[in-house]
């Protein structure tokens, strides 16, 4: 019971890693209650949602699902846009208020989604791209927009504000193009760039960061 309480503070990536530590941790980190709580806090659904075919998702109860831990499997299916994927997402609300941080992860070469007019939090990594325009990006638990590891998104006319951490964080050789975004009132700095990044920022309004506006450090180009 004590271990379950401790593990309940972990995000989904850490839960998956702890399962590989030892045999004792494996059943705890795969506990149905932990994954159900995490799934409901992030996606706000009461029933697991699964991809049944391309562009089609259906709800299945725990009893109907063929997966050992349907909450965990559903979480993994819903969270990531992977390699060679180029979906178009319009007028959706996709927000994270949990320890997971941003609610959409775009990862891998040739991942190139187009996301417009959504309420969202974004993590772009591992050579992924993507075009994000006219979105409301706000009030995420961690960073509102995170770009790393040679990812190269294009972000235009987004409203990025009131994050509980940094508004935009670019690091580990992230590449990006920001144009005409309104970035303000994030809890720490509004815009942070670090560690070999190469950012292009054009006609953005960056103001009223609660700790600072722009934070630049280590080797980078801006």
GROMACS .gro file of C-alpha atoms in nm:
model
  222
    1UNK     CA    1   0.000   0.000   0.000
    2UNK     CA    2   0.285   0.240   0.080
    3UNK     CA    3   0.452   0.162  -0.253
    4UNK     CA    4   0.125   0.225  -0.438
    5UNK     CA    5   0.103   0.569  -0.280
    6UNK     CA    6   0.462   0.647  -0.381
    7UNK     CA    7   0.410   0.520  -0.736
    8UNK     CA    8   0.092   0.728  -0.769
    9UNK     CA    9   0.311   1.041  -0.792
   10UNK     CA   10   0.494   0.912  -1.102
   11UNK     CA   11   0.406   1.002  -1.460
   12UNK     CA   12   0.350   0.737  -1.726
   13UNK     CA   13   0.710   0.729  -1.850
   14UNK     CA   14   0.848   0.673  -1.501
   15UNK     CA   15   0.590   0.403  -1.430
   16UNK     CA   16   0.703   0.214  -1.739
   17UNK     CA   17   1.069   0.246  -1.638
   18UNK     CA   18   1.015   0.125  -1.282
   19UNK     CA   19   0.858  -0.195  -1.416
   20UNK     CA   20   1.204  -0.288  -1.545
   21UNK     CA   21   1.386  -0.226  -1.218
   22UNK     CA   22   1.299  -0.549  -1.035
   23UNK     CA   23   1.033  -0.818  -1.005
   24UNK     CA   24   0.884  -0.652  -0.698
   25UNK     CA   25   0.825  -0.323  -0.883
   26UNK     CA   26   0.678  -0.481  -1.195
   27UNK     CA   27   0.328  -0.568  -1.062
   28UNK     CA   28   0.306  -0.239  -0.870
   29UNK     CA   29   0.393  -0.023  -1.172
   30UNK     CA   30   0.133  -0.210  -1.379
   31UNK     CA   31  -0.140  -0.177  -1.119
   32UNK     CA   32  -0.483  -0.115  -1.272
   33UNK     CA   33  -0.574   0.149  -1.016
   34UNK     CA   34  -0.262   0.357  -1.087
   35UNK     CA   35  -0.317   0.357  -1.462
   36UNK     CA   36  -0.690   0.419  -1.430
   37UNK     CA   37  -0.626   0.723  -1.213
   38UNK     CA   38  -0.361   0.854  -1.453
   39UNK     CA   39  -0.578   0.791  -1.759
   40UNK     CA   40  -0.880   0.967  -1.609
   41UNK     CA   41  -0.677   1.268  -1.492
   42UNK     CA   42  -0.522   1.322  -1.836
   43UNK     CA   43  -0.801   1.233  -2.080
   44UNK     CA   44  -1.104   1.283  -1.853
   45UNK     CA   45  -1.272   0.965  -1.981
   46UNK     CA   46  -1.426   0.703  -1.752
   47UNK     CA   47  -1.384   0.417  -2.002
   48UNK     CA   48  -1.072   0.311  -2.197
   49UNK     CA   49  -1.065   0.428  -2.558
   50UNK     CA   50  -0.887   0.216  -2.822
   51UNK     CA   51  -0.785   0.256  -3.184
   52UNK     CA   52  -0.978  -0.019  -3.364
   53UNK     CA   53  -0.867   0.081  -3.714
   54UNK     CA   54  -0.720   0.379  -3.895
   55UNK     CA   55  -0.905   0.698  -3.792
   56UNK     CA   56  -1.151   0.502  -3.577
   57UNK     CA   57  -1.165   0.481  -3.198
   58UNK     CA   58  -1.411   0.295  -2.974
   59UNK     CA   59  -1.471   0.272  -2.600
   60UNK     CA   60  -1.435  -0.070  -2.434
   61UNK     CA   61  -1.497  -0.150  -2.071
   62UNK     CA   62  -1.232  -0.334  -1.875
   63UNK     CA   63  -1.432  -0.656  -1.909
   64UNK     CA   64  -1.468  -0.615  -2.286
   65UNK     CA   65  -1.103  -0.536  -2.348
   66UNK     CA   66  -0.858  -0.807  -2.446
   67UNK     CA   67  -0.567  -0.622  -2.283
   68UNK     CA   68  -0.434  -0.718  -1.941
   69UNK     CA   69  -0.429  -0.353  -1.834
   70UNK     CA   70  -0.673  -0.164  -2.060
   71UNK     CA   71  -0.608   0.170  -1.889
   72UNK     CA   72  -0.237   0.153  -1.965
   73UNK     CA   73  -0.286   0.032  -2.322
   74UNK     CA   74  -0.542   0.302  -2.396
   75UNK     CA   75  -0.312   0.568  -2.251
   76UNK     CA   76  -0.028   0.459  -2.479
   77UNK     CA   77  -0.250   0.453  -2.789
   78UNK     CA   78  -0.399   0.797  -2.730
   79UNK     CA   79  -0.090   0.988  -2.631
   80UNK     CA   80   0.149   0.966  -2.924
   81UNK     CA   81   0.174   1.066  -3.290
   82UNK     CA   82   0.457   0.849  -3.425
   83UNK     CA   83   0.679   0.816  -3.730
   84UNK     CA   84   0.534   0.855  -4.080
   85UNK     CA   85   0.209   1.002  -3.943
   86UNK     CA   86   0.058   1.324  -4.074
   87UNK     CA   87  -0.287   1.365  -3.917
   88UNK     CA   88  -0.488   1.686  -3.934
   89UNK     CA   89  -0.656   1.784  -3.606
   90UNK     CA   90  -0.903   2.072  -3.587
   91UNK     CA   91  -1.112   2.229  -3.309
   92UNK     CA   92  -1.026   1.977  -3.035
   93UNK     CA   93  -0.965   2.024  -2.664
   94UNK     CA   94  -0.652   1.829  -2.564
   95UNK     CA   95  -0.516   1.953  -2.234
   96UNK     CA   96  -0.309   1.811  -1.949
   97UNK     CA   97  -0.354   1.913  -1.588
   98UNK     CA   98  -0.163   1.614  -1.446
   99UNK     CA   99   0.202   1.535  -1.384
  100UNK     CA  100   0.233   1.406  -1.738
  101UNK     CA  101   0.267   1.764  -1.858
  102UNK     CA  102   0.182   1.838  -2.220
  103UNK     CA  103  -0.098   1.628  -2.363
  104UNK     CA  104   0.021   1.550  -2.719
  105UNK     CA  105   0.360   1.398  -2.806
  106UNK     CA  106   0.482   1.414  -3.168
  107UNK     CA  107   0.789   1.194  -3.207
  108UNK     CA  108   1.004   1.044  -3.481
  109UNK     CA  109   1.116   1.117  -3.835
  110UNK     CA  110   0.838   1.207  -4.080
  111UNK     CA  111   0.582   1.265  -3.804
  112UNK     CA  112   0.422   1.582  -3.940
  113UNK     CA  113   0.075   1.660  -3.801
  114UNK     CA  114  -0.127   1.973  -3.874
  115UNK     CA  115  -0.308   2.100  -3.566
  116UNK     CA  116  -0.535   2.404  -3.586
  117UNK     CA  117  -0.779   2.582  -3.352
  118UNK     CA  118  -0.725   2.335  -3.067
  119UNK     CA  119  -0.693   2.374  -2.691
  120UNK     CA  120  -0.376   2.175  -2.642
  121UNK     CA  121  -0.029   2.116  -2.491
  122UNK     CA  122   0.253   2.006  -2.724
  123UNK     CA  123   0.575   1.802  -2.701
  124UNK     CA  124   0.773   1.763  -3.027
  125UNK     CA  125   1.089   1.547  -3.029
  126UNK     CA  126   1.321   1.309  -3.219
  127UNK     CA  127   1.330   1.481  -3.564
  128UNK     CA  128   0.952   1.525  -3.576
  129UNK     CA  129   0.792   1.824  -3.747
  130UNK     CA  130   0.438   1.959  -3.751
  131UNK     CA  131   0.243   2.277  -3.819
  132UNK     CA  132   0.055   2.427  -3.525
  133UNK     CA  133  -0.161   2.731  -3.602
  134UNK     CA  134  -0.423   2.936  -3.417
  135UNK     CA  135  -0.423   2.713  -3.108
  136UNK     CA  136  -0.498   2.801  -2.747
  137UNK     CA  137  -0.203   2.653  -2.554
  138UNK     CA  138  -0.248   2.720  -2.186
  139UNK     CA  139  -0.264   2.602  -1.824
  140UNK     CA  140  -0.070   2.279  -1.873
  141UNK     CA  141   0.084   2.126  -1.564
  142UNK     CA  142   0.441   2.153  -1.693
  143UNK     CA  143   0.571   2.323  -2.011
  144UNK     CA  144   0.305   2.434  -2.259
  145UNK     CA  145   0.529   2.373  -2.564
  146UNK     CA  146   0.842   2.156  -2.548
  147UNK     CA  147   1.078   2.106  -2.845
  148UNK     CA  148   1.392   1.888  -2.835
  149UNK     CA  149   1.628   1.652  -3.020
  150UNK     CA  150   1.627   1.804  -3.372
  151UNK     CA  151   1.249   1.843  -3.383
  152UNK     CA  152   1.146   2.123  -3.618
  153UNK     CA  153   0.785   2.240  -3.573
  154UNK     CA  154   0.629   2.551  -3.726
  155UNK     CA  155   0.409   2.750  -3.488
  156UNK     CA  156   0.200   3.047  -3.604
  157UNK     CA  157  -0.058   3.270  -3.434
  158UNK     CA  158  -0.087   3.057  -3.122
  159UNK     CA  159  -0.192   3.196  -2.784
  160UNK     CA  160   0.050   3.045  -2.530
  161UNK     CA  161  -0.020   3.158  -2.175
  162UNK     CA  162  -0.079   3.084  -1.807
  163UNK     CA  163   0.129   2.764  -1.800
  164UNK     CA  164   0.225   2.636  -1.457
  165UNK     CA  165   0.590   2.613  -1.566
  166UNK     CA  166   0.768   2.754  -1.874
  167UNK     CA  167   0.562   2.869  -2.172
  168UNK     CA  168   0.798   2.739  -2.444
  169UNK     CA  169   1.110   2.530  -2.379
  170UNK     CA  170   1.352   2.443  -2.662
  171UNK     CA  171   1.656   2.230  -2.578
  172UNK     CA  172   1.883   1.942  -2.691
  173UNK     CA  173   1.930   2.072  -3.048
  174UNK     CA  174   1.567   2.161  -3.105
  175UNK     CA  175   1.488   2.351  -3.427
  176UNK     CA  176   1.174   2.556  -3.469
  177UNK     CA  177   1.001   2.851  -3.634
  178UNK     CA  178   0.772   3.073  -3.427
  179UNK     CA  179   0.574   3.348  -3.600
  180UNK     CA  180   0.315   3.592  -3.464
  181UNK     CA  181   0.252   3.402  -3.139
  182UNK     CA  182   0.122   3.574  -2.825
  183UNK     CA  183   0.318   3.434  -2.528
  184UNK     CA  184   0.252   3.567  -2.179
  185UNK     CA  185   0.181   3.513  -1.808
  186UNK     CA  186   0.357   3.179  -1.769
  187UNK     CA  187   0.463   3.088  -1.417
  188UNK     CA  188   0.837   3.084  -1.483
  189UNK     CA  189   0.974   3.234  -1.808
  190UNK     CA  190   0.766   3.269  -2.122
  191UNK     CA  191   1.037   3.149  -2.363
  192UNK     CA  192   1.343   2.936  -2.275
  193UNK     CA  193   1.611   2.824  -2.523
  194UNK     CA  194   1.917   2.618  -2.432
  195UNK     CA  195   2.169   2.348  -2.532
  196UNK     CA  196   2.256   2.387  -2.899
  197UNK     CA  197   1.915   2.499  -3.024
  198UNK     CA  198   1.849   2.701  -3.340
  199UNK     CA  199   1.527   2.897  -3.303
  200UNK     CA  200   1.363   3.146  -3.540
  201UNK     CA  201   1.126   3.386  -3.364
  202UNK     CA  202   0.944   3.639  -3.584
  203UNK     CA  203   0.688   3.903  -3.480
  204UNK     CA  204   0.596   3.729  -3.155
  205UNK     CA  205   0.461   3.917  -2.854
  206UNK     CA  206   0.638   3.794  -2.539
  207UNK     CA  207   0.528   3.973  -2.224
  208UNK     CA  208   0.429   3.953  -1.858
  209UNK     CA  209   0.622   3.637  -1.773
  210UNK     CA  210   0.593   3.592  -1.397
  211UNK     CA  211   0.970   3.536  -1.360
  212UNK     CA  212   1.104   3.658  -1.694
  213UNK     CA  213   1.030   3.697  -2.064
  214UNK     CA  214   1.312   3.520  -2.251
  215UNK     CA  215   1.580   3.299  -2.092
  216UNK     CA  216   1.878   3.212  -2.316
  217UNK     CA  217   2.171   3.002  -2.199
  218UNK     CA  218   2.440   2.759  -2.321
  219UNK     CA  219   2.534   2.719  -2.690
  220UNK     CA  220   2.253   2.818  -2.926
  221UNK     CA  221   2.147   3.027  -3.222
  222UNK     CA  222   1.845   3.258  -3.212
   0.00000   0.00000   0.00000
